[in-house]
Short mmCIF file of C-alpha atoms (C1' of nucleotides) in Angstrom, two decimals:
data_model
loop_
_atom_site.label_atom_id
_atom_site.label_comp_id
_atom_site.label_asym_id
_atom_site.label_seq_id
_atom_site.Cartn_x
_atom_site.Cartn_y
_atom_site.Cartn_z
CA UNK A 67 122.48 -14.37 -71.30
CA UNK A 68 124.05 -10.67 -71.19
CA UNK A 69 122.73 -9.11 -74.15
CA UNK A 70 120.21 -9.57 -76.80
CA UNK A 71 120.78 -8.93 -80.53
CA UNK A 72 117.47 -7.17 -82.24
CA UNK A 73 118.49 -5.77 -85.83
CA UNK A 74 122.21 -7.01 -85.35
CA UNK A 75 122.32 -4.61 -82.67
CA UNK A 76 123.58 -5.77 -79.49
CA UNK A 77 121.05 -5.06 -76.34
CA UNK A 78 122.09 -5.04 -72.98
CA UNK A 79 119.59 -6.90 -70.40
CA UNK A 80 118.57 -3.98 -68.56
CA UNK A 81 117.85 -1.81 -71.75
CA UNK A 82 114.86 -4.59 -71.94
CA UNK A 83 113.58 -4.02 -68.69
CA UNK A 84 113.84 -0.46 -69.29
CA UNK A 85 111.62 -0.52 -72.67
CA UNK A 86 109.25 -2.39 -70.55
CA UNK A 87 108.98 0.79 -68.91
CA UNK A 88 108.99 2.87 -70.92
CA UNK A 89 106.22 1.64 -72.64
CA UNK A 90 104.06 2.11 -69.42
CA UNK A 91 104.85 5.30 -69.41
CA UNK A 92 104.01 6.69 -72.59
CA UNK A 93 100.69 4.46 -72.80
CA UNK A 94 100.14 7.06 -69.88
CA UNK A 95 100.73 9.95 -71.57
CA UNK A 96 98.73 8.68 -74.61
CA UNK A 97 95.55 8.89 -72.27
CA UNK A 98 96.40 12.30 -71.70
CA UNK A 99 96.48 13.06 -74.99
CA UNK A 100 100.30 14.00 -75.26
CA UNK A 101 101.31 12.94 -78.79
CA UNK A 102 105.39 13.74 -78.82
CA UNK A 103 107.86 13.13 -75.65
CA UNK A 104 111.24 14.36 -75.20
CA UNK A 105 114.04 12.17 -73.71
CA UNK A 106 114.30 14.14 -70.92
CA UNK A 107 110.60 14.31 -69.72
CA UNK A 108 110.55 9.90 -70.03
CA UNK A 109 113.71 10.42 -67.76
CA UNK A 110 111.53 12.16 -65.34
CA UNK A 111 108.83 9.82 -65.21
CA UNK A 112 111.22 6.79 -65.02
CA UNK A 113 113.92 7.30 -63.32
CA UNK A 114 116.45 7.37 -65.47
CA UNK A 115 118.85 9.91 -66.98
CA UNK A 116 117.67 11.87 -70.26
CA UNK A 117 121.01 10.12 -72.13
CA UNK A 118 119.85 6.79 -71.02
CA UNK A 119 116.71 7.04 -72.46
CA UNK A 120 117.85 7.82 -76.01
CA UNK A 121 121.01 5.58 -75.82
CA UNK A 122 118.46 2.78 -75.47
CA UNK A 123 116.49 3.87 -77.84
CA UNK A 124 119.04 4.33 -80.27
CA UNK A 125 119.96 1.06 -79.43
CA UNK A 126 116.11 0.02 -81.01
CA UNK A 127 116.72 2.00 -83.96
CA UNK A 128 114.53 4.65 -83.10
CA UNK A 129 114.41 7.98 -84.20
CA UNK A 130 113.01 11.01 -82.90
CA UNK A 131 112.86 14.76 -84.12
CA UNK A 132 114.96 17.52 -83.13
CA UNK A 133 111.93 19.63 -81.97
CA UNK A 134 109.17 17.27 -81.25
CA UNK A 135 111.24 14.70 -79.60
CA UNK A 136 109.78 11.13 -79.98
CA UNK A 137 106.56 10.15 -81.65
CA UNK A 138 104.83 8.16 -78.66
CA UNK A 139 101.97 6.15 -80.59
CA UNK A 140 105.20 4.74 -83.15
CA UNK A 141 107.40 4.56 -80.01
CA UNK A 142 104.91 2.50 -78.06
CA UNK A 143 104.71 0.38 -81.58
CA UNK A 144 108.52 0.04 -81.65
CA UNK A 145 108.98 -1.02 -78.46
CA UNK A 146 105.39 -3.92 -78.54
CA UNK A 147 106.86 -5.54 -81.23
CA UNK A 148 110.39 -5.87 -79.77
CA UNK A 149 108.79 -7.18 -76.64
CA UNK A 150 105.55 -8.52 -77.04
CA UNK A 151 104.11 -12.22 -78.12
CA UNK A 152 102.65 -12.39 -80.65
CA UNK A 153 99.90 -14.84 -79.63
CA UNK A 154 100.50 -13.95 -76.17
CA UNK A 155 101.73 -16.04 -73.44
CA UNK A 156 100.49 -18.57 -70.79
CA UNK A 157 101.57 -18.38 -67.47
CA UNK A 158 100.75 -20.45 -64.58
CA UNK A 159 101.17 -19.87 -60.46
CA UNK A 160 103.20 -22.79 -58.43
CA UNK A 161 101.91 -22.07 -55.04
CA UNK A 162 98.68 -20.82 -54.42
CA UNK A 163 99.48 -19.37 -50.89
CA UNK A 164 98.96 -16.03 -49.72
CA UNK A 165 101.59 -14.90 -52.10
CA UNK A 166 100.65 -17.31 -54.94
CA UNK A 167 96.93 -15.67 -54.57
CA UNK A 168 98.43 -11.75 -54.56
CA UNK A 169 100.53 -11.80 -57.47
CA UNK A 170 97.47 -13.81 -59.12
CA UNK A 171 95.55 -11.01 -58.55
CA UNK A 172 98.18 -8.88 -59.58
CA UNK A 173 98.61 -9.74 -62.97
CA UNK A 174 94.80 -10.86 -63.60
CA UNK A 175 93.16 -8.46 -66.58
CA UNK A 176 95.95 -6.74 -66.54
CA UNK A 177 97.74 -7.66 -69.82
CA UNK A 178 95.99 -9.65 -72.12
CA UNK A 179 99.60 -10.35 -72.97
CA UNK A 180 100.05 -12.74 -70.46
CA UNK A 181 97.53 -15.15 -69.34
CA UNK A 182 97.63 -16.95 -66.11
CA UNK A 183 95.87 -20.20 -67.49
CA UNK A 184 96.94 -22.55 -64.10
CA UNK A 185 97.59 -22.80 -61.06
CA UNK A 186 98.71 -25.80 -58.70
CA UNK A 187 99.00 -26.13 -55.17
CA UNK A 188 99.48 -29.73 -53.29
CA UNK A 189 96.63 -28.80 -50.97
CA UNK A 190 94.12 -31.37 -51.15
CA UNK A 191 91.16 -28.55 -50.51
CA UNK A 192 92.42 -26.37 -53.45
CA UNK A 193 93.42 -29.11 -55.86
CA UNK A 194 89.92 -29.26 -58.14
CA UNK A 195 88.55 -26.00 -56.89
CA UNK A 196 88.88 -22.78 -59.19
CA UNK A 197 90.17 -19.62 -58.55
CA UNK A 198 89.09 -16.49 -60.25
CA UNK A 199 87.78 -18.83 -62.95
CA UNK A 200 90.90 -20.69 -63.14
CA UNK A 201 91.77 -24.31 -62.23
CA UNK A 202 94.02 -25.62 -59.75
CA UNK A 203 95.92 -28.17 -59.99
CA UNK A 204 97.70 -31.04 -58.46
CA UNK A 205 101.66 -31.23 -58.82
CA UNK A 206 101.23 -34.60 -59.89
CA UNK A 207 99.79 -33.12 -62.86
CA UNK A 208 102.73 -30.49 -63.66
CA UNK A 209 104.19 -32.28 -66.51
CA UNK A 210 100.81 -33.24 -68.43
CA UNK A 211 99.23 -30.02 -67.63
CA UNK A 212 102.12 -27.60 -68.75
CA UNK A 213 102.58 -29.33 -72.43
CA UNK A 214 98.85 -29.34 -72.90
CA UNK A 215 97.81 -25.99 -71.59
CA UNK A 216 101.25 -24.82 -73.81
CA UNK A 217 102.14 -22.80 -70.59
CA UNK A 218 105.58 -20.98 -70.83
CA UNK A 219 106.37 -19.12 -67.78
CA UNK A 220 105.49 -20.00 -64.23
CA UNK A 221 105.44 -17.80 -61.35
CA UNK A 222 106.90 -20.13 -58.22
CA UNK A 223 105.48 -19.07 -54.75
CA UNK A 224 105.84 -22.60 -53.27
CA UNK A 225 107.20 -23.21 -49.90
CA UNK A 226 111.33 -22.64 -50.19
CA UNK A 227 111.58 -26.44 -49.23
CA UNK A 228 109.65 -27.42 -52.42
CA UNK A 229 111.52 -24.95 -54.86
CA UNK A 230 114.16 -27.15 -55.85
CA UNK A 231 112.17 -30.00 -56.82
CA UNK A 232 109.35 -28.18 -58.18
CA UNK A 233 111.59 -26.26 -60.59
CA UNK A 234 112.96 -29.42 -62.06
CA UNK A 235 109.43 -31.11 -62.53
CA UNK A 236 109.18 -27.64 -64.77
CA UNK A 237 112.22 -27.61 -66.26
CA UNK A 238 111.76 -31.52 -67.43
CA UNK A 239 108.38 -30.60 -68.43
CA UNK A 240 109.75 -27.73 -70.92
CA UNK A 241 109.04 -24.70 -68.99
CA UNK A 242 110.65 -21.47 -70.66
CA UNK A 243 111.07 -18.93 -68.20
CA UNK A 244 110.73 -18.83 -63.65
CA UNK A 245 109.94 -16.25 -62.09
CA UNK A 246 111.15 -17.37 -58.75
CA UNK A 247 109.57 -15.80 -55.09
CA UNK A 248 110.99 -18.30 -52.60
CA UNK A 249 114.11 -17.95 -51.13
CA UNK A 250 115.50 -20.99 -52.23
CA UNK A 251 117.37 -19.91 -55.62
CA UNK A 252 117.15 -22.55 -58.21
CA UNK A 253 119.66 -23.63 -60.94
CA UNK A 254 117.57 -23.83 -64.85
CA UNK A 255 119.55 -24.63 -67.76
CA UNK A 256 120.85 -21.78 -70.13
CA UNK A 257 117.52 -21.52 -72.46
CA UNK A 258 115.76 -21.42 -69.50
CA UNK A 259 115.03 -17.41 -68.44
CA UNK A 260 115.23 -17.15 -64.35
CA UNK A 261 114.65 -14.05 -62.68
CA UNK A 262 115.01 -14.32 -58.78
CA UNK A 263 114.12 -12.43 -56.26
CA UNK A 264 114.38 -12.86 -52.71
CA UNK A 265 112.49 -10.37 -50.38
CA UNK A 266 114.74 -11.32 -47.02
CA UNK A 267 117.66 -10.44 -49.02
CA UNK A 268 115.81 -7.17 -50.00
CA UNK A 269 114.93 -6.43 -46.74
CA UNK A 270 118.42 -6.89 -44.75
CA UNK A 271 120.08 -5.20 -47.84
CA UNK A 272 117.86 -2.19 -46.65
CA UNK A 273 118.09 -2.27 -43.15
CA UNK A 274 122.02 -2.68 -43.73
CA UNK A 275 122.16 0.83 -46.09
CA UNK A 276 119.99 2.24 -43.06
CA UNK A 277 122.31 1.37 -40.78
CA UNK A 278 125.16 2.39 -43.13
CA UNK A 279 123.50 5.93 -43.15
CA UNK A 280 123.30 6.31 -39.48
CA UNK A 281 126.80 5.14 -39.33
CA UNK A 282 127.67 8.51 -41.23
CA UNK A 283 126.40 10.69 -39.01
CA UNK B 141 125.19 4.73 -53.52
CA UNK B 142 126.89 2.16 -55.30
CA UNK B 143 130.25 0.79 -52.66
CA UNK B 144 130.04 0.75 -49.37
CA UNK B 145 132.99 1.02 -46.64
CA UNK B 146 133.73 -1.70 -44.25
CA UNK B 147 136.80 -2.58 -42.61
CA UNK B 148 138.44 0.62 -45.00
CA UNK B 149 137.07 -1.65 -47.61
CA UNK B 150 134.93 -0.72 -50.80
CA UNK B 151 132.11 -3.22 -50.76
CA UNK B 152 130.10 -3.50 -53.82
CA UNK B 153 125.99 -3.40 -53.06
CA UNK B 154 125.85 -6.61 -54.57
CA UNK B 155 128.29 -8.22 -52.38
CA UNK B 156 125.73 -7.19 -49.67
CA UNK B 157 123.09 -9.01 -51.03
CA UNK B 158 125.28 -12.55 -51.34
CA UNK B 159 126.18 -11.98 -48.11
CA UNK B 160 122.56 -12.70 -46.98
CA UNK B 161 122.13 -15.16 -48.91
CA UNK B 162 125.50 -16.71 -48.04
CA UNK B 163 123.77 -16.62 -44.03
CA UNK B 164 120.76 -18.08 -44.87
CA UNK B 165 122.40 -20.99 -47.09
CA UNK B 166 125.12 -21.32 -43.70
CA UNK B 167 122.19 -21.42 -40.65
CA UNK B 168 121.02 -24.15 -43.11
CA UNK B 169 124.08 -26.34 -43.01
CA UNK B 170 124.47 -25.51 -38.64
CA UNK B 171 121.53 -27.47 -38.46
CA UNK B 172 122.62 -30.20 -40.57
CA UNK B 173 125.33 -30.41 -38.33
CA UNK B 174 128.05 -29.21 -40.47
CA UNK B 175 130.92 -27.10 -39.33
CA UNK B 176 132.89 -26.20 -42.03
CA UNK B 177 132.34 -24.99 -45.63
CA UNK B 178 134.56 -24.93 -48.83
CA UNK B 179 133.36 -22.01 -51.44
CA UNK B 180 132.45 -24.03 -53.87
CA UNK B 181 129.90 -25.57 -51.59
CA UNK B 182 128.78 -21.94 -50.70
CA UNK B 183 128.69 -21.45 -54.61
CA UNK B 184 126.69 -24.90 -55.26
CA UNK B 185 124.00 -24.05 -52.92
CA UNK B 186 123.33 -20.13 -53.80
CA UNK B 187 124.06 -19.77 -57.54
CA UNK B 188 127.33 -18.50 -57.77
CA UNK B 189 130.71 -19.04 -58.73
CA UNK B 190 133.21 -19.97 -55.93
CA UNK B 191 135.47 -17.83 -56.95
CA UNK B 192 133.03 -14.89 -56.41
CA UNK B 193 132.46 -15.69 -52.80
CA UNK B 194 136.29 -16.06 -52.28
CA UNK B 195 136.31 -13.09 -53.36
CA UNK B 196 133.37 -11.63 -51.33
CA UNK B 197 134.26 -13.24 -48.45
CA UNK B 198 138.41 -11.30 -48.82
CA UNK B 199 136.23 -8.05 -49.04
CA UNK B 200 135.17 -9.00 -45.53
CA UNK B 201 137.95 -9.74 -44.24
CA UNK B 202 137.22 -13.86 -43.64
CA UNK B 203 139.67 -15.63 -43.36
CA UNK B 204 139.36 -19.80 -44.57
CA UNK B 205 141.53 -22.05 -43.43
CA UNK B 206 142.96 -24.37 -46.91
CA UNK B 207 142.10 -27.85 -45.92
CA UNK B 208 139.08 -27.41 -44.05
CA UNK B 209 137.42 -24.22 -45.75
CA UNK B 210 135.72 -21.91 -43.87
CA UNK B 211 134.35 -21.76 -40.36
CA UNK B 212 130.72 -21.85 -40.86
CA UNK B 213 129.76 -20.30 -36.95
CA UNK B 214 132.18 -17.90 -37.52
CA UNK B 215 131.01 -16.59 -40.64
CA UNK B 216 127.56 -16.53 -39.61
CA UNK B 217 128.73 -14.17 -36.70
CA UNK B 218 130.75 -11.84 -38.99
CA UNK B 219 128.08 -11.51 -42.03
CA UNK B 220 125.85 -11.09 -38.89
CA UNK B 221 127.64 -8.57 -37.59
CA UNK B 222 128.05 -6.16 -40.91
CA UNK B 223 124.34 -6.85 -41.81
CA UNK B 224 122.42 -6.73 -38.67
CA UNK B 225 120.96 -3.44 -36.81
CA UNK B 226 121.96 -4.34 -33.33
CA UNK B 227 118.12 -3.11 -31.75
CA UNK B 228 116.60 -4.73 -34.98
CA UNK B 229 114.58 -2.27 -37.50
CA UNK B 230 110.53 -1.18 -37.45
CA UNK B 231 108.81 -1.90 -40.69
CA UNK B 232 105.62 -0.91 -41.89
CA UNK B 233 103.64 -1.84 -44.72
CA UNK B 234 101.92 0.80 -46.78
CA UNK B 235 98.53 -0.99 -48.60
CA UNK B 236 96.98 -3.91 -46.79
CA UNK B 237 95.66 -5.28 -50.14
CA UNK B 238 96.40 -8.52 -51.29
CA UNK B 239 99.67 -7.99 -51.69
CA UNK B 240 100.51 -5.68 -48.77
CA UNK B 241 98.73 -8.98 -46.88
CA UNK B 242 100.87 -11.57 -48.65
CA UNK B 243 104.34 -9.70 -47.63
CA UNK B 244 103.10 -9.27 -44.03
CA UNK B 245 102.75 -13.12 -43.79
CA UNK B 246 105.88 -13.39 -45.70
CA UNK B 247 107.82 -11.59 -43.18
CA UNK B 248 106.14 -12.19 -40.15
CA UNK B 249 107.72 -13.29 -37.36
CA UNK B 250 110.52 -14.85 -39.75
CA UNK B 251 113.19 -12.71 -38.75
CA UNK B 252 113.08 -10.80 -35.19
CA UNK B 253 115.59 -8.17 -36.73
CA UNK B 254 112.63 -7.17 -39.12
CA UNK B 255 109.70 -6.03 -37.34
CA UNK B 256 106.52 -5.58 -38.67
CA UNK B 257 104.95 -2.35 -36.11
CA UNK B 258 102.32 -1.09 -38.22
CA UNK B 259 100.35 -1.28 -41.46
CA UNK B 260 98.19 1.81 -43.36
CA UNK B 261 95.82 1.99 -45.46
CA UNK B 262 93.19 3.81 -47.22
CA UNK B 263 90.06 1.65 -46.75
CA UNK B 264 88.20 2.75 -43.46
CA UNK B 265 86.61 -0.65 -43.42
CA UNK B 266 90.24 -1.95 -42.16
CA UNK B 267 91.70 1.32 -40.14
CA UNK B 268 91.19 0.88 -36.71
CA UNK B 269 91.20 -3.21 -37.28
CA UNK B 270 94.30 -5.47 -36.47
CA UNK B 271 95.95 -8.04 -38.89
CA UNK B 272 98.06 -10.54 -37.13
CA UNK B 273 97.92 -7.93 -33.95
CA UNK B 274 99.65 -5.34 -35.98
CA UNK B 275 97.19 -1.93 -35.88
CA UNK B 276 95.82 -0.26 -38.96
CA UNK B 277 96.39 3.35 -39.44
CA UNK B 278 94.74 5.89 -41.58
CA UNK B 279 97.52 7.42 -43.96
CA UNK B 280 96.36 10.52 -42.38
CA UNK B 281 98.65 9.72 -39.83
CA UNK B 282 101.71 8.49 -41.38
CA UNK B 283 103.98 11.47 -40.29
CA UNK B 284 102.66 10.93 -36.50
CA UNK B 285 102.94 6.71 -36.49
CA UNK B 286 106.43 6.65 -38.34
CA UNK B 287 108.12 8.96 -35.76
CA UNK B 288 106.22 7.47 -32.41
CA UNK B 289 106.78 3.98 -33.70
CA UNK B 290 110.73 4.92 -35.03
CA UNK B 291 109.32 2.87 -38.55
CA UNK B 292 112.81 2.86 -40.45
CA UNK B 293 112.12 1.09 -43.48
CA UNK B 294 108.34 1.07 -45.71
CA UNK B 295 107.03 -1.28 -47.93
CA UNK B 296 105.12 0.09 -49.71
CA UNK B 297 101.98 -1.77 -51.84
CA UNK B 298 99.47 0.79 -52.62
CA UNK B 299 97.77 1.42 -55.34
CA UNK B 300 100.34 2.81 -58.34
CA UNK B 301 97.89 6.05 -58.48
CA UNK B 302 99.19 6.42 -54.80
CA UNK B 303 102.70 5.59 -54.69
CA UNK B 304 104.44 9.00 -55.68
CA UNK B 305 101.78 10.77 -52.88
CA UNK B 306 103.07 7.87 -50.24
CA UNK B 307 106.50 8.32 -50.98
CA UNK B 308 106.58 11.99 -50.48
CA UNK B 309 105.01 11.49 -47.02
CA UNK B 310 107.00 9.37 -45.94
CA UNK B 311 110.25 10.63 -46.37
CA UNK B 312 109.04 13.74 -45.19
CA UNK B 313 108.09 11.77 -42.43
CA UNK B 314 111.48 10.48 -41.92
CA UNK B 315 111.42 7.15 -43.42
CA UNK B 316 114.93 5.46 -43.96
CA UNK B 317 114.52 2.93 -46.54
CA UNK B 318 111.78 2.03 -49.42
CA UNK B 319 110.59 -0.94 -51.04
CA UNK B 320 108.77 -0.25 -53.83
CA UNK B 321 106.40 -2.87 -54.93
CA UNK B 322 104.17 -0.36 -57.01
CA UNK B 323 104.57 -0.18 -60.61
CA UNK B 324 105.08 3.84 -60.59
CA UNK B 325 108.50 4.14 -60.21
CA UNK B 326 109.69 6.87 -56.98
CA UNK B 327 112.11 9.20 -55.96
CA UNK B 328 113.99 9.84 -52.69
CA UNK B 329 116.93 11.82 -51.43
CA UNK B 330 120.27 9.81 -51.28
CA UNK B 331 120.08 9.23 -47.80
CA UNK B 332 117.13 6.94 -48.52
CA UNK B 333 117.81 3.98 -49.28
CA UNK B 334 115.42 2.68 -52.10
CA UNK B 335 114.56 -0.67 -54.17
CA UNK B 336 112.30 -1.24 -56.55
CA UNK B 337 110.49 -3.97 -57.55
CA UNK B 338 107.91 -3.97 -60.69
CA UNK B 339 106.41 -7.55 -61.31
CA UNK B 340 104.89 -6.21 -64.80
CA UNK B 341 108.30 -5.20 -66.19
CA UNK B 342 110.45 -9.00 -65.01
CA UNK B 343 106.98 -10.87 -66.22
CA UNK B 344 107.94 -8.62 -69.53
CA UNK B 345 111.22 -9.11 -69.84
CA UNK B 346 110.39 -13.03 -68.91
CA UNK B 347 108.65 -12.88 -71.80
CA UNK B 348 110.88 -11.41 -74.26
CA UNK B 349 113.40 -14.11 -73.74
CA UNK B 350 110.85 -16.80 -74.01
CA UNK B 351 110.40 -15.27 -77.32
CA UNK B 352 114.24 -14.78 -77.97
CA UNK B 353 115.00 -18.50 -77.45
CA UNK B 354 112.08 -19.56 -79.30
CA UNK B 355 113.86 -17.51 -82.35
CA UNK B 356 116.96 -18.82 -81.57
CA UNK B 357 115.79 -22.32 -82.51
"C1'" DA C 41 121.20 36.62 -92.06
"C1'" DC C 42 122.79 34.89 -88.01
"C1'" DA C 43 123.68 34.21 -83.01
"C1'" DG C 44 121.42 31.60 -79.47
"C1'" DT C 45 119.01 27.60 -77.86
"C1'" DA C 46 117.36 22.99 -77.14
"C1'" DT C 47 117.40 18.75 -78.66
"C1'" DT C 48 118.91 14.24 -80.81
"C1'" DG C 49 122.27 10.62 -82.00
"C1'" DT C 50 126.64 8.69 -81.25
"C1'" DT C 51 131.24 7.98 -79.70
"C1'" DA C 52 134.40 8.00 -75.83
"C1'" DT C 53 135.24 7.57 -71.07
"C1'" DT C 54 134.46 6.03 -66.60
"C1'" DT C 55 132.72 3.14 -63.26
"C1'" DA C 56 131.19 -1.25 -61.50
"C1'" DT C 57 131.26 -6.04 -61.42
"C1'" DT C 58 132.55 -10.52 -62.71
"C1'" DT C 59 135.68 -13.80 -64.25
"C1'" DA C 60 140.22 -15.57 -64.90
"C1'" DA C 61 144.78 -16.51 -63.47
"C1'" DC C 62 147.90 -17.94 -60.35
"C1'" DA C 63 151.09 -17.88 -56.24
"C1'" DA C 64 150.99 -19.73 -51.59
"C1'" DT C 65 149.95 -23.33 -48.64
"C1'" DA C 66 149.19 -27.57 -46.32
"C1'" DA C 67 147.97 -32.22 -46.47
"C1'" DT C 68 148.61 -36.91 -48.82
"C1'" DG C 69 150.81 -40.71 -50.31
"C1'" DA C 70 154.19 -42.96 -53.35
"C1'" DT D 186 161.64 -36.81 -49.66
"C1'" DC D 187 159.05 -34.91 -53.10
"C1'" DA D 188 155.48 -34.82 -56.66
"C1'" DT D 189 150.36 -34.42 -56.53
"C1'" DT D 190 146.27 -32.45 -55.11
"C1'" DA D 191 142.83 -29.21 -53.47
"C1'" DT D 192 142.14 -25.23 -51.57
"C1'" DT D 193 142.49 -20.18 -50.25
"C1'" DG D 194 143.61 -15.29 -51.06
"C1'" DT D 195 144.75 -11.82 -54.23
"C1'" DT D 196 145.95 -9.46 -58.33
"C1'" DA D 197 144.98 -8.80 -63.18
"C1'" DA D 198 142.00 -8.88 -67.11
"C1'" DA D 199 137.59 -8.89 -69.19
"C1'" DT D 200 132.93 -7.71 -69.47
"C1'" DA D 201 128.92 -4.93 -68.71
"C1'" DA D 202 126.68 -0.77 -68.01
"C1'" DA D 203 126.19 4.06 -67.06
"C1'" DT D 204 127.71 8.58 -67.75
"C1'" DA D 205 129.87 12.29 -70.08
"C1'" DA D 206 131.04 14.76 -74.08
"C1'" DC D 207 129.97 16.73 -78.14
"C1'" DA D 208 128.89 17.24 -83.20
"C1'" DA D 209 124.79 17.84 -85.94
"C1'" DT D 210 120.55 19.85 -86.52
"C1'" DA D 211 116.59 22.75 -86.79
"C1'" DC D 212 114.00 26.21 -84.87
"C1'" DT D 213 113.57 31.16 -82.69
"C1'" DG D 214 114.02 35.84 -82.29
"C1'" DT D 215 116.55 39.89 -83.49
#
DNA sequence: ACAGTATTGTTATTTATTTAACAATAATGA
DNA sequence: TCATTATTGTTAAATAAATAACAATACTGT
């Protein structure tokens, strides 16, 4: 899954991601009242270069004028309907552990976009018990839960031991998309999205590069 | 920053992060009592292709031998070797919210190479406390804490109002490395090493190919 | 009227990374 | 002995993505 095709264009991956923020930052600069945007000052605020920001959104189809730059209220528009769900999208947390709890909060109220409408956690003292108003569940319960509750996404903070077979009770019960936080990386069929990331991996990547640096010295 | 030298070698970034993961799959099989490895084993476990870490492991100079694959001891000891900061590295986390609290367990006494030496924060109900032993600083003293304590690498979990401020400070202050878990993207000099992290935008982007496939069908 | 300027939109080039292809090798067993 | 097999190590090709280059445009000030 390299690139996406939106109005027979093709769409690299990353151009996504970058929309996605994008989008934050002009919904900023709508509270401050800005109304136009040049390539160059979403470049700043991202960071990105000024030519990346219109190659991807020429890549959308979107215009912008010679002197005003890009409309940010039709921009924003552009970008929501590429993006967005329509009727939003429920997510549930697989874990409810420290990390589980902090990314819970994290996303909670922030988009009404995406709804965390579960959690589950094989805790007997959390299983029944509700958490910021929503229910946790046990695993037992994955498969009946996730087709009722119509959840798409889950968020997968479980203990790396766990990943594997957790992420298969999803997959069989027609997850769409796992956002995966252990360090155990998991294996989802193609129509499945995955996005992986390990923060050990993170972490000795940047104590390598500051090592690297010193090195140069 | 986008190869790195080893051995004369180029050595693409990503190569640096398989090679973690490659470690963490290996110490795995040591305690299963395995002592070799073929790649495609390597490959099974982490998602790759055994070809790639053939190829990752040439960059490295590691040699396999062709009935018995590789040397899993031995390859521990040589990733270790290119990855590892021989006095280990001082971390700090920047935030001690929810999230700030869920990486410090995260990373807490899992690897001795990472050390956790201090956190900061804003709140004055939690300076001058401990969490897990580790003191709590007032940002005020970022500058003074980051060169007594030799802190080479900041995570940093404040609020996204903060981040840009934070940033500034610390690598004025010296810092070597950033990981951003704030949703305001940063900037730092080259010699910084930086990665970013924004929760919002993959939970986006999850979303959007949820959507995709759904079209698809 | 027109040179100068700043910007967009798009094509071309470069760089980075992955994947494919395959020779070399060593063990196996007919 | 020699074909078969499974693997490594390496080079070559393909793919993906970022960057550079630049024509087109519309405004400004002289």
């Amino acid at each position: 899954m390299a690139k996406v095709k939106i109005h027979s264009k093709e769409i690299p991956v990353k151009t996504i991601g970058r929309l996605s923020q994008y989008r934050r930052a002009l919904l900023i600069c709508t509270l401050k009242g800005k109304t136009h945007i040049f390539s160059h000052e979403i470049a700043a605020i991202q960071h990105v270069t000024a030519v990346q920001v219109r190659r991807d959104l020429m890549l959308i189809g979107f215009n912008g004028s010679l002197k005003q730059g890009y409309n940010i209220r039709n921009l924003i528009d552009v970008i929501s309907e590429i993006l967005d769900y329509e009727e939003g999208v429920n997510v549930a947390i697989f874990g409810l552990g420290n990390f589980g709890r902090a990314l819970f909060n994290y996303f909670y109220g922030k988009r009404s976009q995406l709804r965390i409408v579960a959690t589950f956690d094989s805790n007997t003292e959390k299983i029944g018990t509700e958490y910021n108003k929503v229910y946790c569940y046990s695993p037992y319960r994955v498969e009946e839960i996730v087709k009722k509750k119509n959840i798409k996404i889950a968020i997968l903070t479980v203990p790396p031991k766990r990943a594997l077979e957790v992420a298969k009770k999803l997959v069989d019960a027609g997850i769409k998309g796992i956002l995966n936080y252990t360090s155990t990386p998991i294996d989802v069929p193609d129509d499945v999205f995955l996005d992986e990331y390990d923060m050990i991996t993170t972490m000795e990547k940047a104590a390598f590069f500051v090592k690297m640096n010193e090195l140069k010295l």
